[in-house]
Short mmCIF file of C-alpha atoms and ligand atoms in Angstrom, two decimals:
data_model
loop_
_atom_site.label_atom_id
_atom_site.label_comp_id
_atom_site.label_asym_id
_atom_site.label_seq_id
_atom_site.Cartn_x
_atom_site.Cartn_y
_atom_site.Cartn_z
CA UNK G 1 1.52 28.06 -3.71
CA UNK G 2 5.16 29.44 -3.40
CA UNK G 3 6.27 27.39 -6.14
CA UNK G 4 2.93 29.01 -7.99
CA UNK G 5 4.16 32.28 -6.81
CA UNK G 6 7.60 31.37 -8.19
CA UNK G 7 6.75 30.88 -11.92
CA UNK G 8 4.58 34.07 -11.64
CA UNK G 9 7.36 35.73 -10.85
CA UNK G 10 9.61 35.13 -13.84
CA UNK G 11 6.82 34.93 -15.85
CA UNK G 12 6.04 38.83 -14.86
CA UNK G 13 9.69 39.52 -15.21
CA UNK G 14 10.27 38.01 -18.49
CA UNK G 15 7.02 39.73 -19.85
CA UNK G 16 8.54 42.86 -18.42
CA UNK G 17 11.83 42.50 -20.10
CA UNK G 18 10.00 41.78 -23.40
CA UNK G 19 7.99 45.13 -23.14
CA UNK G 20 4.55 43.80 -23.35
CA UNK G 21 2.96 45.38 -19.97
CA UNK G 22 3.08 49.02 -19.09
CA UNK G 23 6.22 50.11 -17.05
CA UNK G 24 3.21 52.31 -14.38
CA UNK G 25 1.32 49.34 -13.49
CA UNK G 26 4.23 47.26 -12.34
CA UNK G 27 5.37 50.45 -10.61
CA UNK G 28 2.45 50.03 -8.04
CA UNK G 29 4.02 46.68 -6.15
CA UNK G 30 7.34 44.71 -5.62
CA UNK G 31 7.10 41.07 -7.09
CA UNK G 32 9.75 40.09 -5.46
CA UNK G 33 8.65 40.86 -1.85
CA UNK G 34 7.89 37.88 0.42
CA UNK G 35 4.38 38.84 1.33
CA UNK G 36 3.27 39.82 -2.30
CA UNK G 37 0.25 37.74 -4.09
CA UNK G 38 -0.49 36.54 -6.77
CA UNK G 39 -4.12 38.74 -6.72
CA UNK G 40 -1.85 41.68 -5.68
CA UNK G 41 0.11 41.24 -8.89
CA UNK G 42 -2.59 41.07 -11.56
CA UNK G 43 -4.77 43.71 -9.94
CA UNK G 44 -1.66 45.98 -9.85
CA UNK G 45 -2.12 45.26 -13.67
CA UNK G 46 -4.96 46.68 -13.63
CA UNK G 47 -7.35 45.67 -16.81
CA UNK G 48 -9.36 43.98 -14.22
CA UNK G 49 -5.98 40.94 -14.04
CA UNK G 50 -6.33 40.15 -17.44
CA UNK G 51 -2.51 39.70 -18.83
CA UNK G 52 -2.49 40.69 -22.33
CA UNK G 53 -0.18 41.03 -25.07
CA UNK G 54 0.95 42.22 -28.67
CA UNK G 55 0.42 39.40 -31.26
CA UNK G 56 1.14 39.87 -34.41
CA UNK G 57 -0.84 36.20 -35.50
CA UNK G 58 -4.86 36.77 -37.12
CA UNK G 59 -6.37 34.59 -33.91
CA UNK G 60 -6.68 37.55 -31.52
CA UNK G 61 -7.49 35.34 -28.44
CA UNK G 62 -4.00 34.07 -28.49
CA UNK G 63 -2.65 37.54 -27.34
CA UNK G 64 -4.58 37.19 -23.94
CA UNK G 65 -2.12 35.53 -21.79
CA UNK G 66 -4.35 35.39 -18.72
CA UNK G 67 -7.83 35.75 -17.70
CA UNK G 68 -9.03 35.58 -14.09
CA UNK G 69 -12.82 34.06 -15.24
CA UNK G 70 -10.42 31.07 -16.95
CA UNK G 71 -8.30 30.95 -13.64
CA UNK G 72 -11.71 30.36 -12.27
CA UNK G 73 -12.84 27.45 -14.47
CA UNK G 74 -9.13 25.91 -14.08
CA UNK G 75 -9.86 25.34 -10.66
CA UNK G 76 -12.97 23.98 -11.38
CA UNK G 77 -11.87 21.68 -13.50
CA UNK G 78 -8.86 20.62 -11.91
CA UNK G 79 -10.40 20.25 -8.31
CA UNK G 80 -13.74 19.74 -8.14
CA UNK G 81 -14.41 18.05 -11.51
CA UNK G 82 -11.79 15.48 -11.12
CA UNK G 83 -12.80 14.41 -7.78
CA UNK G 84 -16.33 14.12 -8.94
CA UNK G 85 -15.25 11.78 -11.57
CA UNK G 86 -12.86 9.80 -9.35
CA UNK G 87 -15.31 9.51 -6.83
CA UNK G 88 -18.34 8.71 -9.04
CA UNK G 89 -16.12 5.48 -10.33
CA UNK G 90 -14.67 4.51 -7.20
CA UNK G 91 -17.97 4.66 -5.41
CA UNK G 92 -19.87 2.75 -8.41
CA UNK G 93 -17.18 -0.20 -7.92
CA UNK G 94 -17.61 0.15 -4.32
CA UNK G 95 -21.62 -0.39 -4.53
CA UNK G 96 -21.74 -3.19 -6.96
CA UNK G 97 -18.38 -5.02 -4.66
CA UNK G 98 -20.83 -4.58 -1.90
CA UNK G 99 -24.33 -6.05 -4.02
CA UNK G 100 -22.02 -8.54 -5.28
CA UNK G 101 -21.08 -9.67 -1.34
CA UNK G 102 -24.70 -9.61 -0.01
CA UNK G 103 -26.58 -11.16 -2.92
CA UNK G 104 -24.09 -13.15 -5.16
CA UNK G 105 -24.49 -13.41 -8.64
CA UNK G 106 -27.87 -13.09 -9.50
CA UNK G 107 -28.91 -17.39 -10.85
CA UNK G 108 -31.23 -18.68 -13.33
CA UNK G 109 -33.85 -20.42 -10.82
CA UNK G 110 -34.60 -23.21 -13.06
CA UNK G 111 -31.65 -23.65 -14.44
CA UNK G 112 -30.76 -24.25 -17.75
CA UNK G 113 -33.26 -25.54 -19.96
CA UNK G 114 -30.91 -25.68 -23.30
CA UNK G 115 -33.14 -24.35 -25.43
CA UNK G 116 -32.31 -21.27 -26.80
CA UNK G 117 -34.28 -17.95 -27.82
CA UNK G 118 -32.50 -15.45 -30.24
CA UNK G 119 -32.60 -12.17 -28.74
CA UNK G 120 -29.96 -9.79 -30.56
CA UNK G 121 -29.57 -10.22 -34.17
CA UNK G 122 -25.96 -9.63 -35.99
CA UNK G 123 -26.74 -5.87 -36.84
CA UNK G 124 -27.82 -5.12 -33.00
CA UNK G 125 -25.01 -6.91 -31.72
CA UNK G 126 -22.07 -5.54 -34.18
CA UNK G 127 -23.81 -1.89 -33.21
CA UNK G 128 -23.84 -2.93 -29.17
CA UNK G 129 -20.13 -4.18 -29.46
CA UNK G 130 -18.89 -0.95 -31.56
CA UNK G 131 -20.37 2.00 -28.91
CA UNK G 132 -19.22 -0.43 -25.67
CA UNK G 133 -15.51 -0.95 -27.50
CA UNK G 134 -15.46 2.47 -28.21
CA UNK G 135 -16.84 4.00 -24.97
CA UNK G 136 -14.59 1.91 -22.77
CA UNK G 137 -11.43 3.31 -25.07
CA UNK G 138 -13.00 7.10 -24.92
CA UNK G 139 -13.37 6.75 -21.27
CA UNK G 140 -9.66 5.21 -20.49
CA UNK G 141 -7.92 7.92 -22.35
CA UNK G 142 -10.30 10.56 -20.76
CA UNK G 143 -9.58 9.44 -17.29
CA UNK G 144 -5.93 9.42 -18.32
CA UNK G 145 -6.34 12.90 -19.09
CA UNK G 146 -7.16 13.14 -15.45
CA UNK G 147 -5.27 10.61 -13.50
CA UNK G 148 -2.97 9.61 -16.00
CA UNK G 149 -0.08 11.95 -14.47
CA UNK G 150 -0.71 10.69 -11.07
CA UNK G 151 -1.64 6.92 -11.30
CA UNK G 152 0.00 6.16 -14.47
CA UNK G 153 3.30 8.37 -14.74
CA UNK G 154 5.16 6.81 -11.63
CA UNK G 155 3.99 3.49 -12.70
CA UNK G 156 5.41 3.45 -16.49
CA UNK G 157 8.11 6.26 -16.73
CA UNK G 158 8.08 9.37 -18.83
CA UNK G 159 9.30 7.65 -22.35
CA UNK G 160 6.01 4.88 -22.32
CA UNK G 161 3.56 7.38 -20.47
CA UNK G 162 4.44 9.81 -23.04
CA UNK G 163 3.47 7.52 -25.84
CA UNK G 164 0.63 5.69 -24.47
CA UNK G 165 -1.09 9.67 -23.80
CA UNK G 166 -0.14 10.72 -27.39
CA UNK G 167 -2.00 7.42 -28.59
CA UNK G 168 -4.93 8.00 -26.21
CA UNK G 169 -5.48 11.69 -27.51
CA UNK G 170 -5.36 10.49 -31.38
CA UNK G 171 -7.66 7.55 -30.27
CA UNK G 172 -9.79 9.82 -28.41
CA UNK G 173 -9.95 12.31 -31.56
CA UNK G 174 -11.04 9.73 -33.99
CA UNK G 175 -13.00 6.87 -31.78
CA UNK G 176 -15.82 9.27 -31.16
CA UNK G 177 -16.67 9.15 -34.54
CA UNK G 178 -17.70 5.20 -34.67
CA UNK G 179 -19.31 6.07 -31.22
CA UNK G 180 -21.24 8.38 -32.67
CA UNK G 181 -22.53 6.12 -35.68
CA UNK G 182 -22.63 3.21 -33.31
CA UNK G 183 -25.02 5.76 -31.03
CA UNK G 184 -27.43 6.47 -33.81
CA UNK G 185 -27.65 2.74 -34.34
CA UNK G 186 -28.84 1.79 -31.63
CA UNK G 187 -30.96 4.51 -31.01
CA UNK G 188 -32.53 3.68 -34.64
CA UNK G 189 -32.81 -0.24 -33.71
CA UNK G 190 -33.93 -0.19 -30.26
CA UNK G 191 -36.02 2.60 -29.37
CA UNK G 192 -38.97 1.23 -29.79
CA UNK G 193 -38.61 -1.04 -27.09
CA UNK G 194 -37.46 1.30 -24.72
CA UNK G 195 -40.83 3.98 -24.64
CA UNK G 196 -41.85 3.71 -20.79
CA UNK G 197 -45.12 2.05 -19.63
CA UNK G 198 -46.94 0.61 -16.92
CA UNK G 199 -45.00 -2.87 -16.67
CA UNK G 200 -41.76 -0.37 -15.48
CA UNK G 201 -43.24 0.56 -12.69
CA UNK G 202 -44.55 -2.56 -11.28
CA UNK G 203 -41.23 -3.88 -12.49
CA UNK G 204 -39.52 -0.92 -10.17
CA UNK G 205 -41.67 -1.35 -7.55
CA UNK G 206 -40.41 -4.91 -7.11
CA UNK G 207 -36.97 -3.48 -7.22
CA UNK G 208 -36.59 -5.45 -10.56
CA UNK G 209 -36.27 -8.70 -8.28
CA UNK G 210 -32.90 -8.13 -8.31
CA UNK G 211 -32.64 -8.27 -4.31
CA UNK G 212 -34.74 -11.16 -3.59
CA UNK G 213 -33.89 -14.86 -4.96
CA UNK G 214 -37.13 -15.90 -6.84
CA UNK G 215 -38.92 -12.72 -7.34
CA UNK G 216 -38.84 -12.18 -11.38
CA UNK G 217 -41.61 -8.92 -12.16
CA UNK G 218 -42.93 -9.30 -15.90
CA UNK G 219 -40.87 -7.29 -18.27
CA UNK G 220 -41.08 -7.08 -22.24
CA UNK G 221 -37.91 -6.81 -24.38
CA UNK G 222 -36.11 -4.40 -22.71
CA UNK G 223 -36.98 -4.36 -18.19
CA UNK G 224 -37.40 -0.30 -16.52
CA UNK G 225 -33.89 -0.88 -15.51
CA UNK G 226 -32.45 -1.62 -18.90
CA UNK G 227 -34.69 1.44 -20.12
CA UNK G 228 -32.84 3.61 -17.83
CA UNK G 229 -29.45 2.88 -18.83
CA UNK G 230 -30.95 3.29 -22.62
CA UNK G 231 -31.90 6.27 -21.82
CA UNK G 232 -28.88 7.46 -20.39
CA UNK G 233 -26.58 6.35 -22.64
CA UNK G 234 -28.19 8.16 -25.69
CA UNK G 235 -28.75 11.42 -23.80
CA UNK G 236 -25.77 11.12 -22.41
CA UNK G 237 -23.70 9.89 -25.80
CA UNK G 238 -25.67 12.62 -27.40
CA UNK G 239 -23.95 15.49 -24.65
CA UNK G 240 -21.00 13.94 -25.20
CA UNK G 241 -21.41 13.89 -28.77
CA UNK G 242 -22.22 17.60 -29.13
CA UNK G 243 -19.71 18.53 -26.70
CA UNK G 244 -17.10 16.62 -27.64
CA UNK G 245 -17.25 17.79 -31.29
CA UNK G 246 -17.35 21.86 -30.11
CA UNK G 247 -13.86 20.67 -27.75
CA UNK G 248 -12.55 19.43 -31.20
CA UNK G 249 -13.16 22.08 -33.29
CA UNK G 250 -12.21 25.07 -30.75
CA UNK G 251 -12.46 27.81 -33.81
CA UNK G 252 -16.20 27.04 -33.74
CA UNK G 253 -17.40 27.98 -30.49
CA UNK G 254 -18.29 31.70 -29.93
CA UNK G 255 -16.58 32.30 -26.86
CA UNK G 256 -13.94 30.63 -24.31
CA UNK G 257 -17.15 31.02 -21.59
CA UNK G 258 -18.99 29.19 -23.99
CA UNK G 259 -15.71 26.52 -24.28
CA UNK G 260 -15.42 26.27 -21.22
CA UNK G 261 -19.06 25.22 -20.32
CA UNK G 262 -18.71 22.20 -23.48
CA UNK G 263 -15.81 21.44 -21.44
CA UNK G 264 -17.47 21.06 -17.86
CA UNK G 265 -20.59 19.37 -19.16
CA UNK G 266 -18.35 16.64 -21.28
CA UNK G 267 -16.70 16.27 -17.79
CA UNK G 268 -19.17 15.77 -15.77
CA UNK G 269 -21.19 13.59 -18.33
CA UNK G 270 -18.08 11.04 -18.63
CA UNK G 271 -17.74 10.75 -15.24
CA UNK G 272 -22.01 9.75 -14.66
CA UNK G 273 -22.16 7.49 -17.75
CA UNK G 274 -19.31 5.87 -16.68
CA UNK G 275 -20.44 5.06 -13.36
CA UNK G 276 -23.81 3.82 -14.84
CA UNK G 277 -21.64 1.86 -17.63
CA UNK G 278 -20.20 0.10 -15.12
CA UNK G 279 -22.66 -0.76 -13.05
CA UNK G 280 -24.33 -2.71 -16.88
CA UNK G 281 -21.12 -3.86 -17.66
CA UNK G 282 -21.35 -5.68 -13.94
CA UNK G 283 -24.72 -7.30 -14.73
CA UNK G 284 -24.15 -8.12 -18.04
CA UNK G 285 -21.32 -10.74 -17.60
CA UNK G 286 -20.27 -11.61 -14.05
CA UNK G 287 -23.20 -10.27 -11.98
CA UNK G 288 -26.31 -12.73 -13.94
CA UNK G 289 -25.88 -16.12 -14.89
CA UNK G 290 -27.28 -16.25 -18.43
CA UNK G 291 -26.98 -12.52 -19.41
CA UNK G 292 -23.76 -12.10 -21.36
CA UNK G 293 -24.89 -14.90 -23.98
CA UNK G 294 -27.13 -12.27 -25.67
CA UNK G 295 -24.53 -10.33 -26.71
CA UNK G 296 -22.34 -12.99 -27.04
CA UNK G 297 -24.13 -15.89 -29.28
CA UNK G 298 -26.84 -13.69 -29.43
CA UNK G 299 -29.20 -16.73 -28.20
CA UNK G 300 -30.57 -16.96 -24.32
CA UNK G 301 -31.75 -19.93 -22.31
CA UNK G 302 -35.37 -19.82 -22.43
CA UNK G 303 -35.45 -19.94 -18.55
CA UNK G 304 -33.71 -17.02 -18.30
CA UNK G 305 -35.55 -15.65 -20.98
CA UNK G 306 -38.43 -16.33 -19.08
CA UNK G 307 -37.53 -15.21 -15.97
CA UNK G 308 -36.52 -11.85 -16.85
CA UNK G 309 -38.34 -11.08 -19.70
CA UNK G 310 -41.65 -13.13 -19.55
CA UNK G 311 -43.54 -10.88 -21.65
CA UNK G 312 -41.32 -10.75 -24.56
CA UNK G 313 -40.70 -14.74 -24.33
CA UNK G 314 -45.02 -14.29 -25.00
CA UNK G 315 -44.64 -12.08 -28.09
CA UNK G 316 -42.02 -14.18 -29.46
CA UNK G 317 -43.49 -17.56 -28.92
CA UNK G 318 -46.65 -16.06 -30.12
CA UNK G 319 -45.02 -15.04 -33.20
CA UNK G 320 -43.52 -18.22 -33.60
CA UNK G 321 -46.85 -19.93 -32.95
CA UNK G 322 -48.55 -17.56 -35.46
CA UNK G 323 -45.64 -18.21 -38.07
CA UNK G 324 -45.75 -21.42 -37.83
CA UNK G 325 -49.91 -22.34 -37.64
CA UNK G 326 -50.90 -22.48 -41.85
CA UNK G 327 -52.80 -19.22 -43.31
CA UNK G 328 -56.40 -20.26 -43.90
CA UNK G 329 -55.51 -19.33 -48.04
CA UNK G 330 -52.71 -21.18 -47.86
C1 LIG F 401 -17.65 -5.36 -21.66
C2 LIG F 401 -18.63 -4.51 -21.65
C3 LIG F 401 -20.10 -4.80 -21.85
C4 LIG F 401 -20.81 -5.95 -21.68
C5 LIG F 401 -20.31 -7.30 -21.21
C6 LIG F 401 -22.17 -5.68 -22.06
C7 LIG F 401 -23.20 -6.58 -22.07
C8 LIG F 401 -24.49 -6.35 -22.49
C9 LIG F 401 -25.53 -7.32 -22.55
C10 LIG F 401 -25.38 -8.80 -22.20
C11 LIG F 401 -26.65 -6.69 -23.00
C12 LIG F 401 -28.00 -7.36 -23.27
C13 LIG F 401 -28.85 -7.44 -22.05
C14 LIG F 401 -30.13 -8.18 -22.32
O1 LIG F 401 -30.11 -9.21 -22.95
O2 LIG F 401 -31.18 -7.75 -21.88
C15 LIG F 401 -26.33 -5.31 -23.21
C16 LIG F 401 -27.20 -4.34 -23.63
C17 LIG F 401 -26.90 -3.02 -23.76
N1 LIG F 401 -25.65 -2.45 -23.66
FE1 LIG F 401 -23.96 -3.39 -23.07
N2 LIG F 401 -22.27 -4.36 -22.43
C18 LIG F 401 -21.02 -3.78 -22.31
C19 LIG F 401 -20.68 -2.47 -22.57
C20 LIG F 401 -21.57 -1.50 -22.94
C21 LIG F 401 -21.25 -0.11 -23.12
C22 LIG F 401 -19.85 0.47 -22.89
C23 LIG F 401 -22.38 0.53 -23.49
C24 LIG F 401 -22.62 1.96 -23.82
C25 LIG F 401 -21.79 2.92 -23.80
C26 LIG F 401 -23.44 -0.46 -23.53
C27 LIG F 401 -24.74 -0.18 -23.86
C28 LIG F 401 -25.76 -1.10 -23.87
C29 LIG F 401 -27.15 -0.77 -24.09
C30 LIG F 401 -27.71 0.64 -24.34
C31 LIG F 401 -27.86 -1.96 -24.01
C32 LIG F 401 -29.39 -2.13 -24.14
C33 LIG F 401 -30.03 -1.78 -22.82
C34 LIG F 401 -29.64 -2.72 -21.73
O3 LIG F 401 -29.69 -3.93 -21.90
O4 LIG F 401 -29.26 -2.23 -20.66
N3 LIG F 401 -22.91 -1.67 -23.20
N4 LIG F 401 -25.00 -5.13 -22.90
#
């Protein structure tokens, strides 16, 4: 706060001795007192504590030097939405360590049966691995945005922080456009699997058998669980999306109140997605035996296949069946 108080101070004074405030309104307190406040300065301002200037530029905006409604947001943003986004990370890592500790990695029953299923083809797979390579870059140099001064500066030094931030802006800047492709992608490929129906809830409603060994609910190609995180992640990319692209193009947006609400909802959108993200991340490679192959290869085991997607092992065996029994004409 003193240290606050401090820059104020010469800031005020050098403003002063550049002539942009009237000589009256600074008339009406000391700055230099001990007990004088910040408030007590910019309402003795008067213009409601907005600090304005002369500019001689075209971008009028740039000639308002302080405004208490962005003082406001500030705070916002520099308390209460980093927090949420530390916390909503740290406490996501925190649940799954504790899932992890009371029901292990989640096992194919019947173990391996070596045959395999193909379940993502090249095109869903290329699309899955472009939106998770660049999400997990978008949200690294977006949390360093946050943390990166705190965590990351004492660790590396001002020369490499310095250069790693400059490269996580420009990669920031020009990954969310492959995101966004990536986003449409699998929105195009895959959203026909993910419409909501009866099997979710009975699927829900057994807690997706993910807490009990040997409890597998039906599920078609995609469970209620995986529908969810779907769901999220093209709302969500889509809020981010939209956001993001008003944040990068600052001359479009009407207003800085306007800005400044792109700003909070991208904030508070990273920080829930990313929570969720890693929560999938978790269960598709270390938390289920079996999972990370369809993404990988591409190709399940047909006992996992089975186990947690029954109904779509049905409509792609039946398929098969149907391919492969000859056409009366034929
Ligand atoms: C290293 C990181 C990641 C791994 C290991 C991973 C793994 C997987 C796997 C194995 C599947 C297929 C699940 C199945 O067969 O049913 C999958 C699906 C999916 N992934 Fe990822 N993923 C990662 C990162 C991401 C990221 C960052 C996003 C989005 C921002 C994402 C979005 C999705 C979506 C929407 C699906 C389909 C729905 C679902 O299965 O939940 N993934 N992922």
């Amino acid at each position: 706060m003193a240290q606050q108080i401090h820059r104020l101070v010469v800031a005020l004074g050098l403003a002063l001795t550049l002539g942009l405030f009237a000589p009256q309104a600074m008339a009406q307190v000391n700055p230099t007192a001990q007990s004088v406040t910040e408030e007590a300065l910019f309402n003795a301002l008067g213009n409601g504590g907005n600090v304005t200037g002369r500019i001689t530029i075209p971008d009028a905006h740039a000639g308002q030097l302080i405004a208490p409604e962005n003082r406001a947001w500030a705070a916002l943003q520099g308390d209460t939405l980093h927090t949420i986004s530390i916390w909503a990370v740290i406490g996501m890592v925190a649940l799954l360590t504790l899932f992890y500790l009371v029901r292990g990695k989640i096992r194919i029953d019947s173990g391996m049966s070596g045959r395999k299923i193909l379940r993502f083809n090249a095109i869903e797979r290329f699309a899955h691995w472009t939106l998770a390579s660049t999400f997990i870059i978008l949200a690294l140099s977006g949390l360093n945005i946050i943390i990166g001064r705190t965590v990351l500066l004492p660790m590396l030094g001002e020369g490499a922080f310095g250069t790693l931030s400059a490269w996580g802006k420009v990669a920031h800047n020009f990954l969310a456009w492959p995101f966004m492709v990536a986003l449409v992608m699998i929105l195009v490929l895959w959203v026909i699997h993910n419409i909501p129906n009866k099997v979710d809830l009975e699927w829900i409603k057994q807690g997706g058998g993910l807490l009990k060994k040997g409890v597998h609910p039906p599920a078609k190609k995609f469970n209620a669980g995986q529908k969810i995180i779907f769901w999220a992640v093209v709302l969500g990319g889509a809020a981010l999306s939209f956001t993001g692209v008003m944040l990068l193009f600052p001359n479009e947006v009407a207003s800085f109140a306007d800005w400044q609400f792109y700003q909070t909802i991208h904030a508070l959108t990273a920080a829930v997605l990313s929570a969720i993200i890693i929560a999938h991340i978790y269960i598709g490679s270390v938390g289920m035996e079996g999972a990370f192959d369809a993404m990988g290869s591409g190709e399940v085991d047909e006992n996992w296949a089975k186990e947690h997607h029954s109904l779509w092992v049905k409509e792609v065996k039946g398929e098969a069946a149907s391919e492969a029994r000859p056409h009366p004409a034929e």
